[in-house]
mmCIF file of C-alpha atoms in Angstrom:
data_model
loop_
_atom_site.group_PDB
_atom_site.id
_atom_site.type_symbol
_atom_site.label_atom_id
_atom_site.label_comp_id
_atom_site.label_asym_id
_atom_site.label_seq_id
_atom_site.Cartn_x
_atom_site.Cartn_y
_atom_site.Cartn_z
ATOM 1 C CA UNK H 16 73.429 136.511 7.006
ATOM 2 C CA UNK H 17 71.019 133.808 5.858
ATOM 3 C CA UNK H 18 68.167 132.840 8.105
ATOM 4 C CA UNK H 19 67.881 129.411 9.730
ATOM 5 C CA UNK H 20 64.823 127.318 10.600
ATOM 6 C CA UNK H 21 63.900 124.019 12.196
ATOM 7 C CA UNK H 22 61.001 122.215 10.505
ATOM 8 C CA UNK H 23 59.375 119.135 12.042
ATOM 9 C CA UNK H 24 57.434 116.539 10.082
ATOM 10 C CA UNK H 25 59.793 117.492 7.274
ATOM 11 C CA UNK H 26 60.193 114.244 5.330
ATOM 12 C CA UNK H 27 57.100 114.487 3.133
ATOM 13 C CA UNK H 28 53.817 116.280 2.472
ATOM 14 C CA UNK H 29 53.383 119.797 3.799
ATOM 15 C CA UNK H 30 56.511 119.563 5.951
ATOM 16 C CA UNK H 31 58.732 118.743 2.977
ATOM 17 C CA UNK H 32 57.084 121.514 0.969
ATOM 18 C CA UNK H 33 57.823 123.959 3.805
ATOM 19 C CA UNK H 34 61.494 122.986 3.678
ATOM 20 C CA UNK H 35 61.492 123.607 -0.084
ATOM 21 C CA UNK H 36 59.759 126.974 0.303
ATOM 22 C CA UNK H 37 62.057 128.196 3.056
ATOM 23 C CA UNK H 38 65.177 127.218 1.141
ATOM 24 C CA UNK H 39 63.727 129.085 -1.824
ATOM 25 C CA UNK H 40 63.519 132.163 0.405
ATOM 26 C CA UNK H 41 67.167 131.868 1.418
ATOM 27 C CA UNK H 42 66.849 129.813 4.599
ATOM 28 C CA UNK H 43 69.044 127.011 5.799
ATOM 29 C CA UNK H 44 66.937 124.300 7.453
ATOM 30 C CA UNK H 45 67.258 121.504 9.992
ATOM 31 C CA UNK H 46 64.627 119.048 8.711
ATOM 32 C CA UNK H 47 63.406 116.763 11.497
ATOM 33 C CA UNK H 48 61.179 113.708 11.176
ATOM 34 C CA UNK H 49 60.493 110.539 13.150
ATOM 35 C CA UNK H 50 60.979 108.378 10.041
ATOM 36 C CA UNK H 51 59.146 105.352 11.397
ATOM 37 C CA UNK H 52 55.558 104.319 11.899
ATOM 38 C CA UNK H 53 53.403 104.774 15.000
ATOM 39 C CA UNK H 54 51.377 101.624 15.762
ATOM 40 C CA UNK H 55 48.171 103.511 16.518
ATOM 41 C CA UNK H 56 48.276 105.502 13.261
ATOM 42 C CA UNK H 57 46.477 103.565 10.503
ATOM 43 C CA UNK H 58 48.753 104.516 7.613
ATOM 44 C CA UNK H 59 52.458 104.462 6.856
ATOM 45 C CA UNK H 60 54.437 107.479 7.980
ATOM 46 C CA UNK H 61 57.457 108.980 6.268
ATOM 47 C CA UNK H 62 60.674 106.992 6.063
ATOM 48 C CA UNK H 63 64.347 107.863 6.361
ATOM 49 C CA UNK H 64 64.515 107.527 2.569
ATOM 50 C CA UNK H 65 61.888 110.279 2.297
ATOM 51 C CA UNK H 66 63.955 112.517 4.573
ATOM 52 C CA UNK H 67 67.123 111.741 2.638
ATOM 53 C CA UNK H 68 65.362 112.792 -0.568
ATOM 54 C CA UNK H 69 64.440 116.176 0.926
ATOM 55 C CA UNK H 70 68.035 116.719 2.015
ATOM 56 C CA UNK H 71 69.446 115.555 -1.327
ATOM 57 C CA UNK H 72 67.566 118.122 -3.371
ATOM 58 C CA UNK H 73 68.971 120.988 -1.304
ATOM 59 C CA UNK H 74 72.550 119.974 -0.557
ATOM 60 C CA UNK H 75 74.273 121.957 2.170
ATOM 61 C CA UNK H 76 71.214 124.136 2.774
ATOM 62 C CA UNK H 77 69.340 121.334 4.593
ATOM 63 C CA UNK H 78 70.484 119.045 7.370
ATOM 64 C CA UNK H 79 68.311 116.003 8.115
ATOM 65 C CA UNK H 80 67.691 114.882 11.674
ATOM 66 C CA UNK H 81 65.757 111.799 12.785
ATOM 67 C CA UNK H 82 63.843 112.619 15.946
ATOM 68 C CA UNK H 83 60.462 112.342 17.656
ATOM 69 C CA UNK H 84 58.649 115.612 18.359
ATOM 70 C CA UNK H 85 57.190 114.123 21.527
ATOM 71 C CA UNK H 86 60.669 113.948 23.015
ATOM 72 C CA UNK H 87 61.963 117.055 24.775
ATOM 73 C CA UNK H 88 65.536 115.894 24.232
ATOM 74 C CA UNK H 89 64.979 115.358 20.490
ATOM 75 C CA UNK H 90 63.499 118.830 19.968
ATOM 76 C CA UNK H 91 66.292 120.383 22.026
ATOM 77 C CA UNK H 92 68.749 118.537 19.821
ATOM 78 C CA UNK H 93 67.120 120.015 16.722
ATOM 79 C CA UNK H 94 67.533 123.538 18.096
ATOM 80 C CA UNK H 95 71.099 122.849 19.228
ATOM 81 C CA UNK H 96 71.930 121.346 15.832
ATOM 82 C CA UNK H 97 70.666 124.458 14.058
ATOM 83 C CA UNK H 98 72.702 126.818 16.216
ATOM 84 C CA UNK H 99 75.809 124.629 16.144
ATOM 85 C CA UNK H 100 75.766 123.749 12.428
ATOM 86 C CA UNK H 101 74.365 126.972 10.942
ATOM 87 C CA UNK H 102 75.337 129.436 13.683
ATOM 88 C CA UNK H 103 71.932 130.637 14.854
ATOM 89 C CA UNK H 104 68.162 130.009 14.688
ATOM 90 C CA UNK H 105 65.496 132.375 13.394
ATOM 91 C CA UNK H 106 62.323 130.314 12.998
ATOM 92 C CA UNK H 107 60.683 127.030 13.933
ATOM 93 C CA UNK H 108 57.828 125.417 12.032
ATOM 94 C CA UNK H 109 55.782 122.623 13.650
ATOM 95 C CA UNK H 110 54.461 120.507 10.771
ATOM 96 C CA UNK H 111 54.484 117.062 12.413
ATOM 97 C CA UNK H 112 50.957 115.708 12.685
ATOM 98 C CA UNK H 113 48.956 112.497 12.381
ATOM 99 C CA UNK H 114 45.363 111.342 12.123
ATOM 100 C CA UNK H 115 43.940 108.286 13.884
ATOM 101 C CA UNK H 116 40.825 106.989 15.602
ATOM 102 C CA UNK H 117 38.160 107.126 12.906
ATOM 103 C CA UNK H 118 34.627 106.584 14.178
ATOM 104 C CA UNK H 119 32.429 108.353 16.737
ATOM 105 C CA UNK H 120 34.165 109.715 19.805
ATOM 106 C CA UNK H 121 32.852 107.004 22.115
ATOM 107 C CA UNK H 122 34.598 104.381 19.999
ATOM 108 C CA UNK H 123 38.026 106.045 19.869
ATOM 109 C CA UNK H 124 40.592 104.064 21.854
ATOM 110 C CA UNK H 125 42.794 105.727 24.448
ATOM 111 C CA UNK H 126 45.830 104.636 22.441
ATOM 112 C CA UNK H 127 44.625 106.329 19.259
ATOM 113 C CA UNK H 128 43.618 109.481 21.162
ATOM 114 C CA UNK H 129 46.986 109.655 22.901
ATOM 115 C CA UNK H 130 48.904 109.168 19.642
ATOM 116 C CA UNK H 131 47.070 112.038 17.944
ATOM 117 C CA UNK H 132 47.379 114.388 20.897
ATOM 118 C CA UNK H 133 50.982 113.582 21.703
ATOM 119 C CA UNK H 134 52.222 114.206 18.166
ATOM 120 C CA UNK H 135 49.988 117.104 17.158
ATOM 121 C CA UNK H 136 49.791 119.025 20.441
ATOM 122 C CA UNK H 137 52.619 117.874 22.689
ATOM 123 C CA UNK H 138 54.940 117.857 19.682
ATOM 124 C CA UNK H 139 54.147 121.515 19.002
ATOM 125 C CA UNK H 140 54.658 122.352 22.666
ATOM 126 C CA UNK H 141 58.014 120.543 22.750
ATOM 127 C CA UNK H 142 59.285 122.534 19.769
ATOM 128 C CA UNK H 143 58.147 125.784 21.382
ATOM 129 C CA UNK H 144 59.800 124.910 24.678
ATOM 130 C CA UNK H 145 63.058 124.028 22.971
ATOM 131 C CA UNK H 146 63.208 127.048 20.688
ATOM 132 C CA UNK H 147 61.775 129.915 22.738
ATOM 133 C CA UNK H 148 64.917 130.770 24.758
ATOM 134 C CA UNK H 149 67.032 130.905 21.590
ATOM 135 C CA UNK H 150 64.486 132.968 19.641
ATOM 136 C CA UNK H 151 64.069 135.382 22.554
ATOM 137 C CA UNK H 152 67.848 135.771 22.860
ATOM 138 C CA UNK H 153 68.002 136.896 19.226
ATOM 139 C CA UNK H 154 66.622 140.262 20.312
ATOM 140 C CA UNK H 155 63.691 142.413 19.200
ATOM 141 C CA UNK H 156 65.079 143.271 15.752
ATOM 142 C CA UNK H 157 65.736 139.698 14.655
ATOM 143 C CA UNK H 158 62.317 138.882 13.142
ATOM 144 C CA UNK H 159 62.200 135.554 14.977
ATOM 145 C CA UNK H 160 59.250 133.343 14.092
ATOM 146 C CA UNK H 161 57.136 130.442 15.346
ATOM 147 C CA UNK H 162 54.648 128.834 12.958
ATOM 148 C CA UNK H 163 52.494 125.743 13.472
ATOM 149 C CA UNK H 164 50.502 123.884 10.849
ATOM 150 C CA UNK H 165 47.036 123.082 12.195
ATOM 151 C CA UNK H 166 44.048 122.307 9.948
ATOM 152 C CA UNK H 167 40.619 123.497 8.932
ATOM 153 C CA UNK H 168 39.654 120.924 11.585
ATOM 154 C CA UNK H 169 40.986 123.443 14.109
ATOM 155 C CA UNK H 170 38.007 125.642 13.278
ATOM 156 C CA UNK H 171 35.367 123.163 12.104
ATOM 157 C CA UNK H 172 33.920 120.012 13.626
ATOM 158 C CA UNK H 173 34.661 116.874 11.603
ATOM 159 C CA UNK H 174 32.505 113.772 11.944
ATOM 160 C CA UNK H 175 34.338 110.606 13.050
ATOM 161 C CA UNK H 176 37.581 112.499 13.656
ATOM 162 C CA UNK H 177 37.133 113.767 17.214
ATOM 163 C CA UNK H 178 40.705 113.229 18.375
ATOM 164 C CA UNK H 179 42.166 115.003 15.352
ATOM 165 C CA UNK H 180 39.621 117.834 15.472
ATOM 166 C CA UNK H 181 40.182 118.449 19.178
ATOM 167 C CA UNK H 182 43.957 118.305 18.782
ATOM 168 C CA UNK H 183 43.990 120.852 15.970
ATOM 169 C CA UNK H 184 41.737 123.184 17.984
ATOM 170 C CA UNK H 185 44.321 122.826 20.762
ATOM 171 C CA UNK H 186 47.207 123.690 18.424
ATOM 172 C CA UNK H 187 45.441 126.920 17.436
ATOM 173 C CA UNK H 188 44.896 127.830 21.090
ATOM 174 C CA UNK H 189 48.441 126.892 22.051
ATOM 175 C CA UNK H 190 49.973 129.132 19.396
ATOM 176 C CA UNK H 191 47.662 132.033 20.218
ATOM 177 C CA UNK H 192 48.738 131.794 23.862
ATOM 178 C CA UNK H 193 52.372 131.513 22.830
ATOM 179 C CA UNK H 194 51.985 134.636 20.696
ATOM 180 C CA UNK H 195 51.000 136.567 23.811
ATOM 181 C CA UNK H 196 53.863 135.115 25.854
ATOM 182 C CA UNK H 197 56.393 135.894 23.113
ATOM 183 C CA UNK H 198 55.081 139.341 22.175
ATOM 184 C CA UNK H 199 57.218 141.252 24.725
ATOM 185 C CA UNK H 200 60.281 139.819 22.991
ATOM 186 C CA UNK H 201 59.110 140.665 19.428
ATOM 187 C CA UNK H 202 58.888 136.971 18.502
ATOM 188 C CA UNK H 203 55.767 136.255 16.467
ATOM 189 C CA UNK H 204 53.741 133.038 16.570
ATOM 190 C CA UNK H 205 51.097 132.096 14.024
ATOM 191 C CA UNK H 206 49.108 129.165 12.670
ATOM 192 C CA UNK H 207 48.478 128.051 9.107
ATOM 193 C CA UNK H 208 45.350 125.917 8.747
ATOM 194 C CA UNK H 209 45.165 123.941 5.505
ATOM 195 C CA UNK H 210 42.051 122.504 3.987
ATOM 196 C CA UNK H 211 42.036 119.261 2.012
ATOM 197 C CA UNK H 212 45.606 118.900 0.796
ATOM 198 C CA UNK H 213 46.940 116.143 -1.442
ATOM 199 C CA UNK H 214 48.916 114.158 1.137
ATOM 200 C CA UNK H 215 49.026 110.669 2.634
ATOM 201 C CA UNK H 216 46.946 111.936 5.546
ATOM 202 C CA UNK H 217 44.137 112.963 3.221
ATOM 203 C CA UNK H 218 44.215 109.497 1.656
ATOM 204 C CA UNK H 219 43.765 108.077 5.166
ATOM 205 C CA UNK H 220 40.874 110.473 5.789
ATOM 206 C CA UNK H 221 39.165 109.237 2.645
ATOM 207 C CA UNK H 222 39.353 105.701 4.015
ATOM 208 C CA UNK H 223 37.743 106.848 7.282
ATOM 209 C CA UNK H 224 34.741 108.030 5.283
ATOM 210 C CA UNK H 225 34.669 105.075 2.904
ATOM 211 C CA UNK H 226 35.391 107.235 -0.134
ATOM 212 C CA UNK H 227 36.942 105.991 -3.348
ATOM 213 C CA UNK H 228 39.798 108.467 -3.017
ATOM 214 C CA UNK H 229 40.939 111.812 -1.673
ATOM 215 C CA UNK H 230 39.773 113.681 -4.775
ATOM 216 C CA UNK H 231 36.225 113.395 -3.430
ATOM 217 C CA UNK H 232 37.060 116.084 -0.863
ATOM 218 C CA UNK H 233 37.511 118.661 -3.626
ATOM 219 C CA UNK H 234 33.752 119.111 -3.808
ATOM 220 C CA UNK H 235 33.615 120.494 -0.265
ATOM 221 C CA UNK H 236 35.686 123.610 -0.989
ATOM 222 C CA UNK H 237 34.297 126.659 -2.794
ATOM 223 C CA UNK H 238 37.294 126.621 -5.145
ATOM 224 C CA UNK H 239 36.402 123.039 -6.015
ATOM 225 C CA UNK H 240 39.837 121.472 -5.815
ATOM 226 C CA UNK H 241 42.419 119.964 -3.510
ATOM 227 C CA UNK H 242 45.389 122.014 -2.384
ATOM 228 C CA UNK H 243 48.983 121.237 -3.279
ATOM 229 C CA UNK H 244 51.370 121.102 -0.290
ATOM 230 C CA UNK H 245 53.352 123.946 -1.817
ATOM 231 C CA UNK H 246 50.368 126.281 -1.560
ATOM 232 C CA UNK H 247 50.284 125.758 2.194
ATOM 233 C CA UNK H 248 54.049 126.080 2.411
ATOM 234 C CA UNK H 249 53.940 129.447 0.658
ATOM 235 C CA UNK H 250 51.851 130.863 3.509
ATOM 236 C CA UNK H 251 54.258 129.424 6.070
ATOM 237 C CA UNK H 252 57.237 130.949 4.277
ATOM 238 C CA UNK H 253 55.548 134.344 4.225
ATOM 239 C CA UNK H 254 54.852 134.186 7.953
ATOM 240 C CA UNK H 255 58.555 133.396 8.453
ATOM 241 C CA UNK H 256 59.598 136.428 6.412
ATOM 242 C CA UNK H 257 60.282 139.994 7.564
ATOM 243 C CA UNK H 258 57.166 141.035 5.629
ATOM 244 C CA UNK H 259 55.024 139.389 8.329
ATOM 245 C CA UNK H 260 56.576 141.331 11.200
ATOM 246 C CA UNK H 261 53.215 142.773 12.353
ATOM 247 C CA UNK H 262 51.331 139.454 12.230
ATOM 248 C CA UNK H 263 51.062 137.405 15.402
ATOM 249 C CA UNK H 264 48.429 135.243 17.083
ATOM 250 C CA UNK H 265 46.733 134.743 13.716
ATOM 251 C CA UNK H 266 45.233 131.599 12.181
ATOM 252 C CA UNK H 267 45.757 131.834 8.417
ATOM 253 C CA UNK H 268 43.261 129.673 6.540
ATOM 254 C CA UNK H 269 44.739 128.156 3.380
ATOM 255 C CA UNK H 270 41.755 125.971 2.574
ATOM 256 C CA UNK H 271 40.243 126.910 -0.795
ATOM 257 C CA UNK H 272 37.402 128.600 1.097
ATOM 258 C CA UNK H 273 36.409 125.539 3.124
ATOM 259 C CA UNK H 274 36.075 127.418 6.421
ATOM 260 C CA UNK H 275 34.169 130.422 5.083
ATOM 261 C CA UNK H 276 31.014 130.739 7.251
#
């Protein structure tokens, strides 16, 4: 029986790459994305056309769903859609995330702070809340999985990105706590923390720092290059596999060495 996952933030970037990677490993996927902009986020978010493109390249293996991760009813719908359409649910991957509020912390508006925290942190919590009862009901031999995409910012301190840095630290803590809560049921929960990855968010980060482009971030990593979204997705797919059955509460750095002390 093929495995089934829900992936949020699935229309582009790392989220879309996670969908691709999971399908490559035999998963069927409900791919969820908001597909419209958030006023406080200073760059364009994914569109319904982006989500349609992800679905189109996988046919019946992927079902697209427009929904907001901040909404408890939308995340419940994603879980219900997976179980109704594909028959069951084995894994959830929280990829939805945004960056906003560039500048020192005392200049960050409440609106920008709330947008970053509600999508990055509350959105991860909503997916956990919606999926946990179903994953627990699968039983201890089911290899059920929770994975969240955080960031190297969840370990480091980034200048002029206080809201994003604090939110990603919170995602790491949230998943570590969830790992302990889920451990009695043999459901694992882990974090993947990317470094500078070639996405629209990294382009926005470059603008925060007044850089000519995102490629400038390559110099910060020991490997001297940006990551491709698929490299991050490969780590997520492994954590969703039976091979990762003994891994829980872990923050996997996929960052070209950026966070090495």
